[in-house]
mmCIF file of C-alpha atoms in Angstrom:
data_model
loop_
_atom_site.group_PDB
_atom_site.id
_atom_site.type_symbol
_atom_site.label_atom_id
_atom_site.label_comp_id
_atom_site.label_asym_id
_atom_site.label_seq_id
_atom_site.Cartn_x
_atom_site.Cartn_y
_atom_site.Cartn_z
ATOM 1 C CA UNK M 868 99.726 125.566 105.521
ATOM 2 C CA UNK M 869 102.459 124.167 107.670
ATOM 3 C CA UNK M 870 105.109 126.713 108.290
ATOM 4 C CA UNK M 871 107.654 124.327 108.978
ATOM 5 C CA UNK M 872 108.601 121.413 106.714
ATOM 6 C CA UNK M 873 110.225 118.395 109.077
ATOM 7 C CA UNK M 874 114.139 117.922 108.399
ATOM 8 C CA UNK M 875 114.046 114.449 106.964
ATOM 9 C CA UNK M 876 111.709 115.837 104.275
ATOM 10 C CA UNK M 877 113.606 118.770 103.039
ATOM 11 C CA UNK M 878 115.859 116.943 100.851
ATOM 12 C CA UNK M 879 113.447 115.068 99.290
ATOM 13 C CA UNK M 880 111.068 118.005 98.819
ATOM 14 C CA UNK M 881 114.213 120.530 96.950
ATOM 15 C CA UNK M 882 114.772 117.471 94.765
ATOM 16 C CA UNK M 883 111.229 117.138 94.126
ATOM 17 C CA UNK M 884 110.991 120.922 93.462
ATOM 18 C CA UNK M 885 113.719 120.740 91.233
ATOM 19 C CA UNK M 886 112.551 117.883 89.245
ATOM 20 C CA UNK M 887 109.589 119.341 88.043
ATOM 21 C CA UNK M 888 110.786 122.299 87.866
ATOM 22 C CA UNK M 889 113.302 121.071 84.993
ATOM 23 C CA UNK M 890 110.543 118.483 83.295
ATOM 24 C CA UNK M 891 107.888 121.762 83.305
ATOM 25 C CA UNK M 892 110.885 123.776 81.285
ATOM 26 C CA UNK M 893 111.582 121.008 79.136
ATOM 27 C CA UNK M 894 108.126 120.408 78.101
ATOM 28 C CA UNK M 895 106.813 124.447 78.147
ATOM 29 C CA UNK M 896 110.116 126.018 77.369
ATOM 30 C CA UNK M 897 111.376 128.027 75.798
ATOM 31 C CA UNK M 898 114.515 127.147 77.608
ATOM 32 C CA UNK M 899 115.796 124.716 80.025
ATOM 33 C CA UNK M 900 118.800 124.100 82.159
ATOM 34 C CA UNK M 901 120.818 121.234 80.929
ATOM 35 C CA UNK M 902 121.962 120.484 84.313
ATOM 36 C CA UNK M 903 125.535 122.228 84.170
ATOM 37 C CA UNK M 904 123.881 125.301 84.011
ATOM 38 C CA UNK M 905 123.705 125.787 80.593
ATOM 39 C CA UNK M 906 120.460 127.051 79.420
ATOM 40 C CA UNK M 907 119.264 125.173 76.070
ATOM 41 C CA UNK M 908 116.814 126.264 73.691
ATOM 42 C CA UNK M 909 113.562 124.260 73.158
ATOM 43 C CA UNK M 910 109.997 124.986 71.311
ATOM 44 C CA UNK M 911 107.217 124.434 73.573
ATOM 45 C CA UNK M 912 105.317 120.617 73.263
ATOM 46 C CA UNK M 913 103.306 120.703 70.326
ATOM 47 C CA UNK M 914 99.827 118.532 69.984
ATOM 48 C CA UNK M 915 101.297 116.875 67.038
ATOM 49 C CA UNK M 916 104.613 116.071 69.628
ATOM 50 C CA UNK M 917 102.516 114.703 72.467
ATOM 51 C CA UNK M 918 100.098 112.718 69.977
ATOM 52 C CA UNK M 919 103.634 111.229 68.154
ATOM 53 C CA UNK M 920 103.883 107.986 68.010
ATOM 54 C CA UNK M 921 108.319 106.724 67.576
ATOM 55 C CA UNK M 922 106.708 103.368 66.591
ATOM 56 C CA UNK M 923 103.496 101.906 65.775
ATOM 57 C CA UNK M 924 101.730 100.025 68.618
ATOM 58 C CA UNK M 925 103.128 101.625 71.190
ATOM 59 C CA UNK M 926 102.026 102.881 74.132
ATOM 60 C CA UNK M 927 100.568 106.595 73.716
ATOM 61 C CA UNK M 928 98.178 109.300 74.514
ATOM 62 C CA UNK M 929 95.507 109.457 71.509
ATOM 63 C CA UNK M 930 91.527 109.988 71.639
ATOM 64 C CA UNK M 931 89.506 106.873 72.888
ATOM 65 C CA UNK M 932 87.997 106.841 69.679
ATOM 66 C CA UNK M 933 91.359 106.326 68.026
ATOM 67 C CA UNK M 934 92.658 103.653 70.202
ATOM 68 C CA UNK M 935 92.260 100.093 70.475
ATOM 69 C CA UNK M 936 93.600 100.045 74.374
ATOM 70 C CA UNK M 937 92.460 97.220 76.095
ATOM 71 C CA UNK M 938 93.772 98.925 79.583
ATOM 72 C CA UNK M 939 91.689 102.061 80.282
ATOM 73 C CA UNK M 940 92.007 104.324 83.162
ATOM 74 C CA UNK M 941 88.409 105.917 82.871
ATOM 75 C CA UNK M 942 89.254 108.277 85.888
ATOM 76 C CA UNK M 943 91.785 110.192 83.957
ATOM 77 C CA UNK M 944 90.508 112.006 80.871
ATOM 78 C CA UNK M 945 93.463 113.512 78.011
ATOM 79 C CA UNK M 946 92.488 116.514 76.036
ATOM 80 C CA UNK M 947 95.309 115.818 73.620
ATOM 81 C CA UNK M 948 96.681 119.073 74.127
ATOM 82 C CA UNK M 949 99.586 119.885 75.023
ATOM 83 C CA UNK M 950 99.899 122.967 76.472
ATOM 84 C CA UNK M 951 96.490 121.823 78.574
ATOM 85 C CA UNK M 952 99.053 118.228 79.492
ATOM 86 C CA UNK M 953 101.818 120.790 80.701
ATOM 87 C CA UNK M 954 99.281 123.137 82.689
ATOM 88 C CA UNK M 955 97.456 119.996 84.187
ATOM 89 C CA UNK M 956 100.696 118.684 85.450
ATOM 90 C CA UNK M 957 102.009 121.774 87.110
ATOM 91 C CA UNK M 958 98.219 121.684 88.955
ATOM 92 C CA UNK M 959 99.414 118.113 89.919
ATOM 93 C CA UNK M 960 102.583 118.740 90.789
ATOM 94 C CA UNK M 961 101.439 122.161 92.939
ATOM 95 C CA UNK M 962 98.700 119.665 94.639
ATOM 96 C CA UNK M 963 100.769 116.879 95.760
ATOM 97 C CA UNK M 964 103.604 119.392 96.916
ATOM 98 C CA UNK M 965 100.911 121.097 98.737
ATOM 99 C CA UNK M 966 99.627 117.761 100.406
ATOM 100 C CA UNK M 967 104.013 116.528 100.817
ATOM 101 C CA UNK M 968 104.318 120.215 103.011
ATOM 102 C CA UNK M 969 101.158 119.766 104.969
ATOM 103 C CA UNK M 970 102.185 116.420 106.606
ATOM 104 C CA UNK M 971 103.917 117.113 109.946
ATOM 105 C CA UNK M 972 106.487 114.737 111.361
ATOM 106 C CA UNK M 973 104.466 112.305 112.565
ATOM 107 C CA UNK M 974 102.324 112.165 109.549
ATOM 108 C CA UNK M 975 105.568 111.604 107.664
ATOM 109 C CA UNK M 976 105.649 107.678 109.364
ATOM 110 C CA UNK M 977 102.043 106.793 108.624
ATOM 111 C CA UNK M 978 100.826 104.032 106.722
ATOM 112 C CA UNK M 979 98.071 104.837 104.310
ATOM 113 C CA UNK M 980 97.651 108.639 104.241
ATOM 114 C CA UNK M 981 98.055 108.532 100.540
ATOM 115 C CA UNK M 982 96.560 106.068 98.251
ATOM 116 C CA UNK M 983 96.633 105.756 95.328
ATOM 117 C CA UNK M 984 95.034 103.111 92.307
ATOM 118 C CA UNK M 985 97.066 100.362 91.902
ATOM 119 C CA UNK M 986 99.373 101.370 94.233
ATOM 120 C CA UNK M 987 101.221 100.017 96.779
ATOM 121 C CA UNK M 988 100.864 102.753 99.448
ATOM 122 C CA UNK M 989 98.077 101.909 101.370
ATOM 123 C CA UNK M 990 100.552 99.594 103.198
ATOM 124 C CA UNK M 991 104.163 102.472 103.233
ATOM 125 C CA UNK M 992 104.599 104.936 105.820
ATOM 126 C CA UNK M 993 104.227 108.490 103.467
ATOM 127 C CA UNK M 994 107.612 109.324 103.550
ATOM 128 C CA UNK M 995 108.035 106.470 101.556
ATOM 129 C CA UNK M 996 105.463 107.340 98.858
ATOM 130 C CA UNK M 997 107.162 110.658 98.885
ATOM 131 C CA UNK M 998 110.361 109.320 97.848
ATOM 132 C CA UNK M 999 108.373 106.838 95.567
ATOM 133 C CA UNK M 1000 106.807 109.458 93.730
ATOM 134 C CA UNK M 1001 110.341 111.350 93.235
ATOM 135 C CA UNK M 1002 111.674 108.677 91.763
ATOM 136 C CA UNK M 1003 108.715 108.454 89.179
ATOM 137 C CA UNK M 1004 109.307 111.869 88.804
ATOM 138 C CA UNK M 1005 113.010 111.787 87.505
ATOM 139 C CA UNK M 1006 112.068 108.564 85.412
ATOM 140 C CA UNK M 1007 109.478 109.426 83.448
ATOM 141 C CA UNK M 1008 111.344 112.972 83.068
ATOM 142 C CA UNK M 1009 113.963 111.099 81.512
ATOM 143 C CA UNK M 1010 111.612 109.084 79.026
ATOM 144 C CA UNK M 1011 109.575 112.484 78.286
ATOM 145 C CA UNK M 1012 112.980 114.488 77.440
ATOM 146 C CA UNK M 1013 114.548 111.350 75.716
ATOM 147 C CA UNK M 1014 110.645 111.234 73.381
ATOM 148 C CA UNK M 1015 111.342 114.944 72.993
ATOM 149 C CA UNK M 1016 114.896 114.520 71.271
ATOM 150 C CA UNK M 1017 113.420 111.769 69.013
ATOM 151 C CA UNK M 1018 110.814 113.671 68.284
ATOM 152 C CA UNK M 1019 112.922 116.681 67.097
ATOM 153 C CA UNK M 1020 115.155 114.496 65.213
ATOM 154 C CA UNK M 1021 112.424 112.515 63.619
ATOM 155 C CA UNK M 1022 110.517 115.575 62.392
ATOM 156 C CA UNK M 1023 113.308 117.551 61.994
#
């Protein structure tokens, strides 16, 4: 492991951290920071909660067997578990941060060293997928914690 993390990727690295730091808490809990400091109280993800549907149709995590998809990513399997979603992303989010630190300065400027599936990164320098992925990060955090409200307020 590299001891030394290059100066234009600290920033982006502490708001990585921090990002999945908060989404982990919001999905796991049993409490969160709000982002003033506050620390709320939240139940953990429940397999009912991830399998919830707001409205019928949309776009969702369900059994194969249950689904009429048409667009299938066969290379990534769902248990439909939550606390085994939650545990798989921390694995994800502990393997990409360990593949972010491991890129020198140099590495940081070269195109391709991350690809991806339909992904656009086989043509960025990886400081740019590094940002990229941040940026997923804190938008689909947003849509997960905005599901979780609805979900509490639906079921309520």
């Amino acid at each position: 492991m590299r001891v030394s993390v290059p100066e234009r990727l600290r920033s982006l690295l502490a708001q990585d951290d921090h990002a999945c730091d908060r989404l982990v808490r919001r999905m796991a809990g049993p409490a969160f920071d709000s982002g003033n400091g506050v620390l709320l109280q939240v139940d953990a993800m429940s397999d009912g909660e991830l399998l919830w549907e707001p409205v019928r149709g949309c776009w969702s995590v369900r059994p194969r067997s249950q689904g009429p998809r048409t667009l299938r990513r066969d290379q990534h399997l769902s248990c439909g578990q939550a606390a085994e979603a939650v545990a798989g992303f921390g694995r994800a989010v502990a393997a990409w941060r360990e593949a972010v630190v491991s890129a020198g300065d140099a590495e940081l400027d070269e195109v391709g060293r991350s690809t991806y599936p339909h992904g656009s990164d086989a043509g960025e320098p990886f400081i740019d997928v590094v940002w990229w992925v941040n940026q997923e990060v804190l938008h689909h955090g947003v849509e997960i914690a905005l599901l979780r409200d609805l979900y509490r307020a639906f079921s309520g």
